[in-house]
Coordinates of C-alpha atoms and ligand atoms in Angstrom, one line a residue:
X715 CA -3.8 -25.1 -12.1
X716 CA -1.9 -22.3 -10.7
X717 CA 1.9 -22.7 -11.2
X718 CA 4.1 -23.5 -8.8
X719 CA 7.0 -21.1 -8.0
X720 CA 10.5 -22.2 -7.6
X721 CA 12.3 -19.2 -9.4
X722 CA 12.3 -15.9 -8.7
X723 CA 14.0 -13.0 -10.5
X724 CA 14.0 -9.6 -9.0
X725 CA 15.0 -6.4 -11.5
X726 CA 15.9 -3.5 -9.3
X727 CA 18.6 -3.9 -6.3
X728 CA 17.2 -0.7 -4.4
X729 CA 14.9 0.4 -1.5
X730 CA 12.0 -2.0 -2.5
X731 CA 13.7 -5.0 -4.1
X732 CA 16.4 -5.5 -1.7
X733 CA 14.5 -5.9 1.6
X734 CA 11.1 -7.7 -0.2
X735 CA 13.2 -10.0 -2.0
X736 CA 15.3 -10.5 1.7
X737 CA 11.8 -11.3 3.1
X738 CA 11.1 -13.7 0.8
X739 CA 13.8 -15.8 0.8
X740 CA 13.6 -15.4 4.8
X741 CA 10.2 -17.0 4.5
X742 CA 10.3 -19.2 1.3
X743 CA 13.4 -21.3 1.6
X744 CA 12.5 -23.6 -1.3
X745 CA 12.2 -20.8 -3.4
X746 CA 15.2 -19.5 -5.2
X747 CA 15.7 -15.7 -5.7
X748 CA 17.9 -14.0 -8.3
X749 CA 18.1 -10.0 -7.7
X750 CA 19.7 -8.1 -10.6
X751 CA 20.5 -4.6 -10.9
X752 CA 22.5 -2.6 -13.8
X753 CA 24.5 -1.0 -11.1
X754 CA 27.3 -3.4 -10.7
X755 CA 28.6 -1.1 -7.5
X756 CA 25.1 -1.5 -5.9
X757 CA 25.8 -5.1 -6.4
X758 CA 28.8 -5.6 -5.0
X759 CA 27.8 -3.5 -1.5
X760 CA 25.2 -6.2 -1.3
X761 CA 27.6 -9.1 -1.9
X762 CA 30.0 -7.1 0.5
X763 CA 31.2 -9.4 3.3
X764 CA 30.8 -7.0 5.6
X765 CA 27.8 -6.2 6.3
X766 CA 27.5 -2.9 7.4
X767 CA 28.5 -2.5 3.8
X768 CA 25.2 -3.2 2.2
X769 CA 24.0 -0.7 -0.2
X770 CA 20.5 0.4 2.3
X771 CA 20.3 1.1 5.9
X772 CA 17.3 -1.1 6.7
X773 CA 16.8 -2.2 10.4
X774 CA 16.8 -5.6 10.8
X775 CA 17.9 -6.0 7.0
X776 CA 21.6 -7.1 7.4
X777 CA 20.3 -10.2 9.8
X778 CA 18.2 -11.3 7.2
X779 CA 21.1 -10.8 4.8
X780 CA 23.5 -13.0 6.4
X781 CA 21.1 -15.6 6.8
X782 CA 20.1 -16.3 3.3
X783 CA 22.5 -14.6 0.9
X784 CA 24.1 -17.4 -1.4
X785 CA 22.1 -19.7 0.1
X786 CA 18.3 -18.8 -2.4
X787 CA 19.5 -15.3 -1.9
X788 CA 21.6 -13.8 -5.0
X789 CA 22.7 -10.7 -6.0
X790 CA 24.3 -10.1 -9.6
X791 CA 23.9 -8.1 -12.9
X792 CA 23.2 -11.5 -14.6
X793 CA 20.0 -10.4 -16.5
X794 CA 19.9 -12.9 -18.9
X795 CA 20.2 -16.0 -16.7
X796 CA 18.3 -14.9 -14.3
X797 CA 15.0 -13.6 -16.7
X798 CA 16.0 -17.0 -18.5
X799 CA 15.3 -19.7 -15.0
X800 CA 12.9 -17.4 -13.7
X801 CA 9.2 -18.6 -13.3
X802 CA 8.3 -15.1 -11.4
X803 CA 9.6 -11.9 -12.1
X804 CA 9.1 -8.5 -10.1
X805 CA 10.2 -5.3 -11.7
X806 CA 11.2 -3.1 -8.9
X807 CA 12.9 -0.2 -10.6
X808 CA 13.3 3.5 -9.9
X809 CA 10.3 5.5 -11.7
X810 CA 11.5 8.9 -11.5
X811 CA 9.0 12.0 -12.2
X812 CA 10.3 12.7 -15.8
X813 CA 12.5 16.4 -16.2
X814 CA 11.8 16.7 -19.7
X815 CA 9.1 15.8 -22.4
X816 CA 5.2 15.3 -22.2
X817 CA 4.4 15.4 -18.6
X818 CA 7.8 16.8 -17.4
X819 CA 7.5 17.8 -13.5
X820 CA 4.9 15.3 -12.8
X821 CA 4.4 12.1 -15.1
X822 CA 6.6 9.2 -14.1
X823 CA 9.4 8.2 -16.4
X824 CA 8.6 4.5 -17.2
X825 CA 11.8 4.4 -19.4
X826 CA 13.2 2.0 -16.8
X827 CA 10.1 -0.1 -16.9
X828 CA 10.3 -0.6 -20.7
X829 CA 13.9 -1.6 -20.5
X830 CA 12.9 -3.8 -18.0
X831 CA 9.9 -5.4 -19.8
X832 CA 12.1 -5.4 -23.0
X833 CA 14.5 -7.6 -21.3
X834 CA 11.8 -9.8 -20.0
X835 CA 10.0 -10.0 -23.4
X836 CA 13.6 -11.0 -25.0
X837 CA 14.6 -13.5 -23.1
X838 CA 12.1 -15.1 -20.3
X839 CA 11.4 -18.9 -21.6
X840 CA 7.8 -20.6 -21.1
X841 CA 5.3 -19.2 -18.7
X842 CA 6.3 -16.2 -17.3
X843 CA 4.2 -14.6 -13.7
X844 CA 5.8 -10.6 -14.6
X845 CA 4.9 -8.8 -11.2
X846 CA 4.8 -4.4 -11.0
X847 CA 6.4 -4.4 -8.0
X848 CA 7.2 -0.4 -8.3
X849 CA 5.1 2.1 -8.1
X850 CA 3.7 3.1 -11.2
X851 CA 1.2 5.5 -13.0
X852 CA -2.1 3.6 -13.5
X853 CA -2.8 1.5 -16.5
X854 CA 1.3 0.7 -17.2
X855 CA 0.6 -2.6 -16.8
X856 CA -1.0 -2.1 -20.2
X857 CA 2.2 -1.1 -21.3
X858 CA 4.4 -4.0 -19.9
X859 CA 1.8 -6.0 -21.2
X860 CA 2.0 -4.9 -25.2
X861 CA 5.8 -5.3 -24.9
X862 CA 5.3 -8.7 -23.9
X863 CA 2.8 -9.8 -26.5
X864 CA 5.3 -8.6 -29.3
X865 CA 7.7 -11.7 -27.6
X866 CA 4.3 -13.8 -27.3
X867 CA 3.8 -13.7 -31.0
X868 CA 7.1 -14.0 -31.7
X869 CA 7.0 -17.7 -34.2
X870 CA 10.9 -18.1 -33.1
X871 CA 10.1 -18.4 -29.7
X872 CA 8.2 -21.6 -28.2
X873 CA 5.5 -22.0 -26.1
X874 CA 6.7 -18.4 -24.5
X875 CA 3.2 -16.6 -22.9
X876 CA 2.8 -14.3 -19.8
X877 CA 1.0 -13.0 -17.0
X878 CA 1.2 -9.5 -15.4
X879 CA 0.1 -8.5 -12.4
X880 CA 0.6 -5.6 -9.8
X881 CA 1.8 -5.9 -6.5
X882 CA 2.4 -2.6 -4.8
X883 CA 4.9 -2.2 -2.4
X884 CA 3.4 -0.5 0.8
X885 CA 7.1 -0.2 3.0
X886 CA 8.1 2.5 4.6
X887 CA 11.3 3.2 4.8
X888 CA 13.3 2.4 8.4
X889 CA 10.5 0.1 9.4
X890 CA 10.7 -1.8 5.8
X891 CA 11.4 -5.2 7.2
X892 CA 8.6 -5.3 9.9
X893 CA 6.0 -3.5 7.2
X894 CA 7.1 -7.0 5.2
X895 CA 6.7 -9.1 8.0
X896 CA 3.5 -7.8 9.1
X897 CA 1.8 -6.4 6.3
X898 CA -1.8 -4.6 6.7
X899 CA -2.6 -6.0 3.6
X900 CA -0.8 -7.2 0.2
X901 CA -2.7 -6.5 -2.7
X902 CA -2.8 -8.5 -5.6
X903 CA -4.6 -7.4 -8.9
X904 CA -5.0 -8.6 -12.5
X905 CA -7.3 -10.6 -14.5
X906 CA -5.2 -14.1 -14.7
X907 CA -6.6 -15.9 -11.5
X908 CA -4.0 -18.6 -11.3
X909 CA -1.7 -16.3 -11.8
X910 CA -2.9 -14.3 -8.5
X911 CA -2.7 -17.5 -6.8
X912 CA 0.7 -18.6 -7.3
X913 CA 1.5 -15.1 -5.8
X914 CA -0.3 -15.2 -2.8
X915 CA 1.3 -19.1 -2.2
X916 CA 4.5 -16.7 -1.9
X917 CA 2.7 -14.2 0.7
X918 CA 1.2 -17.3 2.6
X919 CA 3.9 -18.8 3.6
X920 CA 4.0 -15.6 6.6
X921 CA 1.0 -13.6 5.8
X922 CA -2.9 -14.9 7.0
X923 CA -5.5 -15.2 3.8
X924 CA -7.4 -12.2 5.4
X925 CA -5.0 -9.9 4.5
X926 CA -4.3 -10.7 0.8
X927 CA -6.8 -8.9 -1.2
X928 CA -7.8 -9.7 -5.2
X929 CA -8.3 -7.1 -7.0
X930 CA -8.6 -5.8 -10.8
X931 CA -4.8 -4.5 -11.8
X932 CA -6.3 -0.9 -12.3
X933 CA -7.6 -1.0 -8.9
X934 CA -4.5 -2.2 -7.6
X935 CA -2.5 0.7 -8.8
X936 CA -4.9 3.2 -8.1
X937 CA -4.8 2.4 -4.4
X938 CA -1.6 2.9 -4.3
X939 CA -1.4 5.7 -5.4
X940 CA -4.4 6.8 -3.6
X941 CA -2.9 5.5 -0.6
X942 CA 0.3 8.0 -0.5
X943 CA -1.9 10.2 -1.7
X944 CA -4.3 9.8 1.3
X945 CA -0.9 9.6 4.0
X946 CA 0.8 12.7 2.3
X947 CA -2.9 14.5 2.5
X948 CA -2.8 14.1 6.1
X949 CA 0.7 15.3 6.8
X950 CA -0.1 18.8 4.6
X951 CA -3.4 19.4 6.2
X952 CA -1.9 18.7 9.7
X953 CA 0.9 21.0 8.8
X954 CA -0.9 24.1 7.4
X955 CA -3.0 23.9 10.6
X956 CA 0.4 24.2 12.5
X957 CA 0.7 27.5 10.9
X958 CA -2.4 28.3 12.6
X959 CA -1.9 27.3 15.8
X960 CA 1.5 29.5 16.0
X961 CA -1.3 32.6 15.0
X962 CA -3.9 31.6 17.6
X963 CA -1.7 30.2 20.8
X964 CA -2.8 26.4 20.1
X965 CA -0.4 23.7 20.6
X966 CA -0.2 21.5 17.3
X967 CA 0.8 18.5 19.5
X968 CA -2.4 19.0 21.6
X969 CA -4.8 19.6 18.6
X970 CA -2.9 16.5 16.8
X971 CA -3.4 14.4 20.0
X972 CA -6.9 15.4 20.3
X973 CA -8.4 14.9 17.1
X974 CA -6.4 11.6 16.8
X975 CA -8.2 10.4 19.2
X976 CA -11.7 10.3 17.2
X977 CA -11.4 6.9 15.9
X978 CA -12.8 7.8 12.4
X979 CA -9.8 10.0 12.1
X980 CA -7.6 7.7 14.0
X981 CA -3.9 8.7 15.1
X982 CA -1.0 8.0 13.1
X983 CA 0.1 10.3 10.5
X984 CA -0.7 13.5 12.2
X985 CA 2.6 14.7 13.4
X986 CA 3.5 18.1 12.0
X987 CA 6.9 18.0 10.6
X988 CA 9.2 20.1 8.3
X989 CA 7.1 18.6 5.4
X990 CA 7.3 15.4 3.8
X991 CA 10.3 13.9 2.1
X992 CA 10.9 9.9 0.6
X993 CA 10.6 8.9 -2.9
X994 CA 7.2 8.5 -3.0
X995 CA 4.9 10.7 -1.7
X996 CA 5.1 13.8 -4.3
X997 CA 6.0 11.5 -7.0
X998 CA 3.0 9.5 -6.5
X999 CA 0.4 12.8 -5.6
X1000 CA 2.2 14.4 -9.5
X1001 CA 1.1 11.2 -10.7
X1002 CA -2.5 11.1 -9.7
X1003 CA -2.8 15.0 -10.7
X1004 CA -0.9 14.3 -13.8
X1005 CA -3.7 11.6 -14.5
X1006 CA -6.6 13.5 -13.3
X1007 CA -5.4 17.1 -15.8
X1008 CA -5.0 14.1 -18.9
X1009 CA -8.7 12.9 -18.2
X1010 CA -9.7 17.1 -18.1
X1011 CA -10.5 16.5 -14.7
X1012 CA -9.0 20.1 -13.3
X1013 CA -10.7 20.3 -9.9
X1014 CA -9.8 17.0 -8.9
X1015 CA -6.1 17.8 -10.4
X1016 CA -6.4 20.9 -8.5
X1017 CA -6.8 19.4 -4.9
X1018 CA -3.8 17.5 -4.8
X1019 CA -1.7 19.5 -6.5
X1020 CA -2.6 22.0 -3.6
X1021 CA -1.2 19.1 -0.6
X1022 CA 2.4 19.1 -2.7
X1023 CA 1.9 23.0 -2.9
X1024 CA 1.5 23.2 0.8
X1025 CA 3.9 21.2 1.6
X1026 CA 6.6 23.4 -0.6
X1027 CA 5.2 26.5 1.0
X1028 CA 5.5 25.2 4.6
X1029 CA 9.2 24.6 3.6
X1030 CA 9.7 27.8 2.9
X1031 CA 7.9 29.0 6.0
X1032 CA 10.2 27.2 8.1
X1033 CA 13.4 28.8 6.5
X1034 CA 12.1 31.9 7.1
X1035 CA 11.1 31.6 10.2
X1036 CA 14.5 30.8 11.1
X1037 CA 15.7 34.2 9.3
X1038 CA 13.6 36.4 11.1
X1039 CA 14.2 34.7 14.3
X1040 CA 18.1 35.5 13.8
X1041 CA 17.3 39.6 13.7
X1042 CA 16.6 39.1 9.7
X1043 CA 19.6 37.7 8.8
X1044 CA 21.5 34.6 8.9
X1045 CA 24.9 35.7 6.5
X1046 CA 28.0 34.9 8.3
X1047 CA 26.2 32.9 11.0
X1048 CA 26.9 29.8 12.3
X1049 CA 24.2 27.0 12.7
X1050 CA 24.1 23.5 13.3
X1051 CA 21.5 21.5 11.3
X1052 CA 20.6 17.9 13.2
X1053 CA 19.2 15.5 10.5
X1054 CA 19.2 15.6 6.9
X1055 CA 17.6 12.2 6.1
X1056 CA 13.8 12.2 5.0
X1057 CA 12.5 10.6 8.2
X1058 CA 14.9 9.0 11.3
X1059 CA 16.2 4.9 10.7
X1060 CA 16.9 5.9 7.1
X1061 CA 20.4 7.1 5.3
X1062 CA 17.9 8.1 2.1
X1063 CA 17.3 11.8 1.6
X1064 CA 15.6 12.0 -1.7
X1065 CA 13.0 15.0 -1.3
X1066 CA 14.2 15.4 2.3
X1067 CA 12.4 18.9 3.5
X1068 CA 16.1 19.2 4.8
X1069 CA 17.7 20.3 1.0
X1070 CA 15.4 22.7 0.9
X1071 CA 15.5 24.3 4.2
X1072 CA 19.3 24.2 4.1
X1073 CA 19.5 25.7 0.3
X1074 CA 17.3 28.2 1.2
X1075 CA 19.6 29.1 4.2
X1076 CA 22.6 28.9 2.3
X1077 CA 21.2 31.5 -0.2
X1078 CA 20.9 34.1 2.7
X1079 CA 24.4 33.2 3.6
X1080 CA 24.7 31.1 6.2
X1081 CA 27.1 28.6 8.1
X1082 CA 26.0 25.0 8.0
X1083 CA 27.2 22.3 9.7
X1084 CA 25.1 19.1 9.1
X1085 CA 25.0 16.3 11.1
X1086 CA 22.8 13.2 10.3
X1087 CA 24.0 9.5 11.6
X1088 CA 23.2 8.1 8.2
X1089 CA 23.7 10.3 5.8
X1090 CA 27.0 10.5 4.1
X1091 CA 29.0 14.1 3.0
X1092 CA 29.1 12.6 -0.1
X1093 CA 25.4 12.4 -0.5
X1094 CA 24.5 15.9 1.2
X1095 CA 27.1 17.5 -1.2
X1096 CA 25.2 15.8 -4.1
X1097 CA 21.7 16.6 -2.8
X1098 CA 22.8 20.5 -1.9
X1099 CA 24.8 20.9 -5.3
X1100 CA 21.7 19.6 -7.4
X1101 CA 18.9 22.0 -8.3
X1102 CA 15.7 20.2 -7.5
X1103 CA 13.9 18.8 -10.8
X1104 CA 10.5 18.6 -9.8
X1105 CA 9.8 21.8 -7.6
X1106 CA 6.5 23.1 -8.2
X1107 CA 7.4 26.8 -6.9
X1108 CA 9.9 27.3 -9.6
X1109 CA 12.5 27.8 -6.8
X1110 CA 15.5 25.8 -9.3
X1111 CA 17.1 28.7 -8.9
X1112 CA 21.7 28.0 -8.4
X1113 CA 23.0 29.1 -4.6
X1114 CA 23.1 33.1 -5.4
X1115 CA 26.9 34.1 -5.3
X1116 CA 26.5 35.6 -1.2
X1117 CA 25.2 32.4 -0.8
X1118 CA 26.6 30.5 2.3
X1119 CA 29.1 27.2 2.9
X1120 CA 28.2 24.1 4.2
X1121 CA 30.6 21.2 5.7
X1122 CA 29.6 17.9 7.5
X1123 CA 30.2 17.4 10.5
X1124 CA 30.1 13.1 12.0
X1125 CA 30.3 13.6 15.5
X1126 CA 28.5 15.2 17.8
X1127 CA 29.0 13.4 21.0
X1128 CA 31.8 15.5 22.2
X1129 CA 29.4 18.8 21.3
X1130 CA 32.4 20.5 19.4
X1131 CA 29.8 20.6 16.7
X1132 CA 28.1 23.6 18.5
X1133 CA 31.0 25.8 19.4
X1134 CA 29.8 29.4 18.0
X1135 CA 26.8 28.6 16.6
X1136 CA 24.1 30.7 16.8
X1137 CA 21.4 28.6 16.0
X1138 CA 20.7 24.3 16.5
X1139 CA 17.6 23.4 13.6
X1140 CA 16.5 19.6 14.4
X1141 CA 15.1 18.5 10.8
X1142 CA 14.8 14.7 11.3
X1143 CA 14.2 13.2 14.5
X1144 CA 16.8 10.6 15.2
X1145 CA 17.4 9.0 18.8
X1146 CA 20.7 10.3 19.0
X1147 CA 19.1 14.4 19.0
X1148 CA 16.6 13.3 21.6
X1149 CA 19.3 12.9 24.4
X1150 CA 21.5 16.3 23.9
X1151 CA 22.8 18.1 27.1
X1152 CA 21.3 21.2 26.4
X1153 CA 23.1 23.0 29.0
X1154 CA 26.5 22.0 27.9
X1155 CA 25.3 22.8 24.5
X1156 CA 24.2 26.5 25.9
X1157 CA 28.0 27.3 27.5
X1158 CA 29.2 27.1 23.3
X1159 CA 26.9 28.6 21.7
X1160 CA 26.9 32.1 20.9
X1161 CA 23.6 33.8 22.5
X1162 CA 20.9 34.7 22.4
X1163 CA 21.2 31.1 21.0
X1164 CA 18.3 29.5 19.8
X1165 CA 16.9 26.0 19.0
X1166 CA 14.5 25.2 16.1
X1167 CA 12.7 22.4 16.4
X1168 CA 10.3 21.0 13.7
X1169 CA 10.4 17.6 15.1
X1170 CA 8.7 18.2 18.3
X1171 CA 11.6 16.1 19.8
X1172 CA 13.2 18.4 22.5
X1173 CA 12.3 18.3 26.1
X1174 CA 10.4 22.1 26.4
X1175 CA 11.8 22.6 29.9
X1176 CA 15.6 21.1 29.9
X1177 CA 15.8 24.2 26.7
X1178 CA 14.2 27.0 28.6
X1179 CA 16.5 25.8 31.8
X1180 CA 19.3 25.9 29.6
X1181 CA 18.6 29.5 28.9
X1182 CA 18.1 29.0 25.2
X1183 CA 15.3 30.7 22.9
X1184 CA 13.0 27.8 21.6
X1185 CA 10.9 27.7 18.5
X1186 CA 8.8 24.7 18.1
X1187 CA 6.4 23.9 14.8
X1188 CA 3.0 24.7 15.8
X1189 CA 3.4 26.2 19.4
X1190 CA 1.4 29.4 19.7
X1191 CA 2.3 30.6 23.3
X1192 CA 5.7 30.5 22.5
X1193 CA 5.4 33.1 19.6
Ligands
UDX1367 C1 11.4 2.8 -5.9 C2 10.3 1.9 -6.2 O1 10.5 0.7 -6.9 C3 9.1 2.6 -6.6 O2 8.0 2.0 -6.1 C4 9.2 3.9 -5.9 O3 8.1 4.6 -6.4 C5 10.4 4.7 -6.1 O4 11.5 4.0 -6.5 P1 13.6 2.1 -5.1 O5 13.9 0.7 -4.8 O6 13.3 3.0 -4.0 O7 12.5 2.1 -6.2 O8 14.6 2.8 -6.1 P2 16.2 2.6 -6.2 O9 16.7 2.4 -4.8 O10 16.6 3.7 -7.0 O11 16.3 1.2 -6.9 C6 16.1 0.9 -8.2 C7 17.2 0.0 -8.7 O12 16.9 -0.4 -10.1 C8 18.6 0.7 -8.8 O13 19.5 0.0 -8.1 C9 18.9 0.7 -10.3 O14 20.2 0.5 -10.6 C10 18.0 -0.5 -10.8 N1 17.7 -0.5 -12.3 C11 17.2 0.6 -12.8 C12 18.0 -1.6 -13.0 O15 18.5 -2.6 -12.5 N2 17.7 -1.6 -14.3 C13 17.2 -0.6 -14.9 O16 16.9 -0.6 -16.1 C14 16.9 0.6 -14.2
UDX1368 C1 5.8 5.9 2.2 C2 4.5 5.1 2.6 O1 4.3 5.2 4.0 C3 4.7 3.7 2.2 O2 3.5 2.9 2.5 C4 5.0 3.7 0.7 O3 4.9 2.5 0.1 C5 6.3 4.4 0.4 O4 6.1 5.8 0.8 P1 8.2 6.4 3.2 O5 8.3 7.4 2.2 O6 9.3 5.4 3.4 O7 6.9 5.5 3.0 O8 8.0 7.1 4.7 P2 6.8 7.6 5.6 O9 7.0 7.0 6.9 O10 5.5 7.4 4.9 O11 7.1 9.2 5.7 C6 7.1 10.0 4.6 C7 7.3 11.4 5.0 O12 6.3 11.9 5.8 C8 8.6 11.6 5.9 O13 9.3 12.7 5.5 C9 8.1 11.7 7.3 O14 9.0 12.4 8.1 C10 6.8 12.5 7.0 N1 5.8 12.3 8.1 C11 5.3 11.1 8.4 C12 5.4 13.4 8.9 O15 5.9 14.5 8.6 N2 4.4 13.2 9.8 C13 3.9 12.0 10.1 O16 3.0 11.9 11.0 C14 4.3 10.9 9.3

């Protein structure tokens, strides 16, 4: 008989945990839900009465909030209470690519998984459901899994067994919420059937049968994996044909649009960008190349290391674009910088193409002002101070000492923002940058003024009109 679920724990108050566990209690009222986190800050911004307070930017996320928080919705660092009373429990921890040690620059860094299974295996009572709810290298179940049997065998401990399954998170960040609510599909995988059922009760309750999909837990954390992979895949090839289409006077919006349009291709996931940013996507292509080098499989590791590689390189391309633009140099020069978060609807900038592109700008000297609608000073000062850990190029290189200055800059609704500047470079494509008055924007800028788009966001004509210079990812007749 599969078991029915009346308590859940979550471990991990972050981007996953917060907005699946929010769903779930949305749609399972009966269901009580404990979410724990070490980070006692991080829990008091979700307990925060105000909501605009809460730790994530999520749309839709602070409704669900206030409509089921204390109510089977609780946040607290009470680990043991809540392992203790739970029948389910979904590890949703950070897995950062480890910095140091075997497999340093790609392998994840399970240490927080461990910990996490440790305190499970200490102090869960009866039959436990233990779910992988974060991404993870394949086979870690197998880890979780050997922790637990040391608590299984343990003679002091009654009647104490569990199951372990994986349930990959497939959100995207800024859409989260209706990814939750409408899933493509939920995968379920591991060997314990009944176990698999209880789960997909949970999912049931908003999600049709169709959509939940059995699987073995290896195969269940390969696609994963091979799913990001897949999405990142895309973005690098349509990107390194944006090069190509500056060299040949194609448009890449044209050859994106037309080639989405073959439905084995299909059409989301081809716009060219400034490369892609978010937790995932490089930590989870490292992953699968880290996997592929450990079972001598070099060709396979080869091609997708090659989509990260492209996607470092077309970084790069972009800042230098912007150099050579400016007459070769940008020391001493003002420019404006809209968006630093990884993607629009999100205040998260963790592998944000923007750190790079600024750094790199700030090494030839330049001016920044940033502006994002999300993204704190704080964080930018954190994220610009911070040599990256994982860069494949070897670029970890501190801000040289003619490097640049930076400052923050909130508001840019009374277009003070661009007094001077000699250059505007839209890196995330947020509502707000869609709707400038270019030709008030022209009368401060310092000219010939130019804008950068690699968002494909701006309206071609209102620029041109404006008398600005225009650069635009992928747009051969203008080069
Ligand atoms: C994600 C996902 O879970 C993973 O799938 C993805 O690959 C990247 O990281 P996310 O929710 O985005 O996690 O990370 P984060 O916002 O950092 O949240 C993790 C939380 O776990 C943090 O609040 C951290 O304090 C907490 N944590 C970490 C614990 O509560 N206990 C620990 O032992 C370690
Ligand atoms: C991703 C996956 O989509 C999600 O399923 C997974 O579980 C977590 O990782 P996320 O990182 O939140 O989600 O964002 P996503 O929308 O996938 O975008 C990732 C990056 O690719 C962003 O930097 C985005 O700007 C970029 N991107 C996306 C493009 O450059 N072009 C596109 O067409 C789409």
């Amino acid at each position: 008989m599969d078991k029915p679920i009346k308590q859940i724990c979550c471990i991990g108050a972050g981007y996953v945990g917060g907005p699946t566990m929010a769903v779930i209690s949305l749609k399972c009222p009966d269901i009580k839900i404990n979410i724990i986190d070490v980070n006692q800050e991080r829990i008091d911004a979700w307990n925060s009465e105000d909501l605009s307070g809460l730790p994530i930017y999520e749309p839709g996320l602070k409704e669900i909030i206030s409509k089921t928080r204390n109510k089977n919705l609780f946040f607290s660092t009470k680990i043991k209470e809540s392992i203790e009373s739970a029948d389910m429990i979904f590890i949703s921890v950070n897995t950062p690519t480890k910095s140091k040690g075997l497999g340093a620059g790609k392998a994840s860094d399970l240490k927080w998984v461990e910990k996490s299974s440790r305190d499970v295996a200490r102090f869960a009572k009866g039959h436990t459901i233990v779910v992988e709810k974060s991404t993870l290298p394949v086979r870690t179940a197998e880890v979780i899994q050997e922790i637990l049997k040391s608590a299984e065998s343990d003679s002091s401990k009654d009647n104490i067994n569990f199951s372990v399954l994986s349930n990959p998170e497939f959100l995207s960040e800024g859409s989260a919420i209706n990814d939750l609510l409408n899933p493509d599909r939920v995968l379920i995988g591991g060997d314990d059937k009944e176990a698999m059922i209880s789960l997909s009760k949970i999912y049931k309750n908003w999600v049709t049968e169709d959509k939940i999909l059995f699987t073995n837990i290896w195969s269940s954390e390969l696609a994963k994996l091979t799913s990001n992979a897949f999405l990142a895949q895309r973005i690098s090839s349509i990107n390194s044909i944006s090069a190509i289409c500056e060299v040949t006077g194609a448009d890449i919006r044209e050859v994106s649009r037309a080639i989405g349009k073959d439905s084995r291709i299909g059409s989301k996931f081809l716009d060219s960008g400034p490369g892609f940013g978010g937790s995932c996507f490089k930590k989870d292509i490292l992953n699968l190349v880290y996997l592929a080098e450990y079972f001598g499989l070099t060709e396979v590791a080869n091609f997708w290391e090659s989509v990260v590689e492209i996607n470092s390189w077309h970084q790069k391309r972009i800042s230098e674009i912007i150099v050579k633009k400016l007459f070769g140099t940008v020391a001493n020069k003002k420019l404006v910088v809209l968006g630093f978060a990884f993607k629009a609807n999100t205040n998260d900038t963790r592998e944000s193409a923007a750190i790079t592109i600024c750094r790199n700008l700030l090494n030839e000297g330049a001016n920044l002002v940033i502006n994002d609608p999300k993204v704190s000073a704080s964080q930018i000062e954190i994220d610009l101070k911070i040599n990256s850990k994982i860069s494949l190029d070897n670029e970890n290189s501190s801000l040289n000492e003619e490097s640049g200055s930076w400052e923050h800059s909130k508001n840019i609704s009374n277009l003070e923002i661009f007094n001077d500047a000699y250059a505007i470079i839209i890196l995330t494509e947020w509502e707000e940058f869609k709707k400038l008055n270019w030709k008030e924007i022209a009368k401060k800028m310092v000219h010939p003024a130019w804008v950068f788009d690699s968002r494909s966001i701006v309206d071609t004509d209102e620029i041109r009109d404006a008398g600005l210079s225009l650069w635009r990812l992928g747009d051969g007749l203008r080069d």
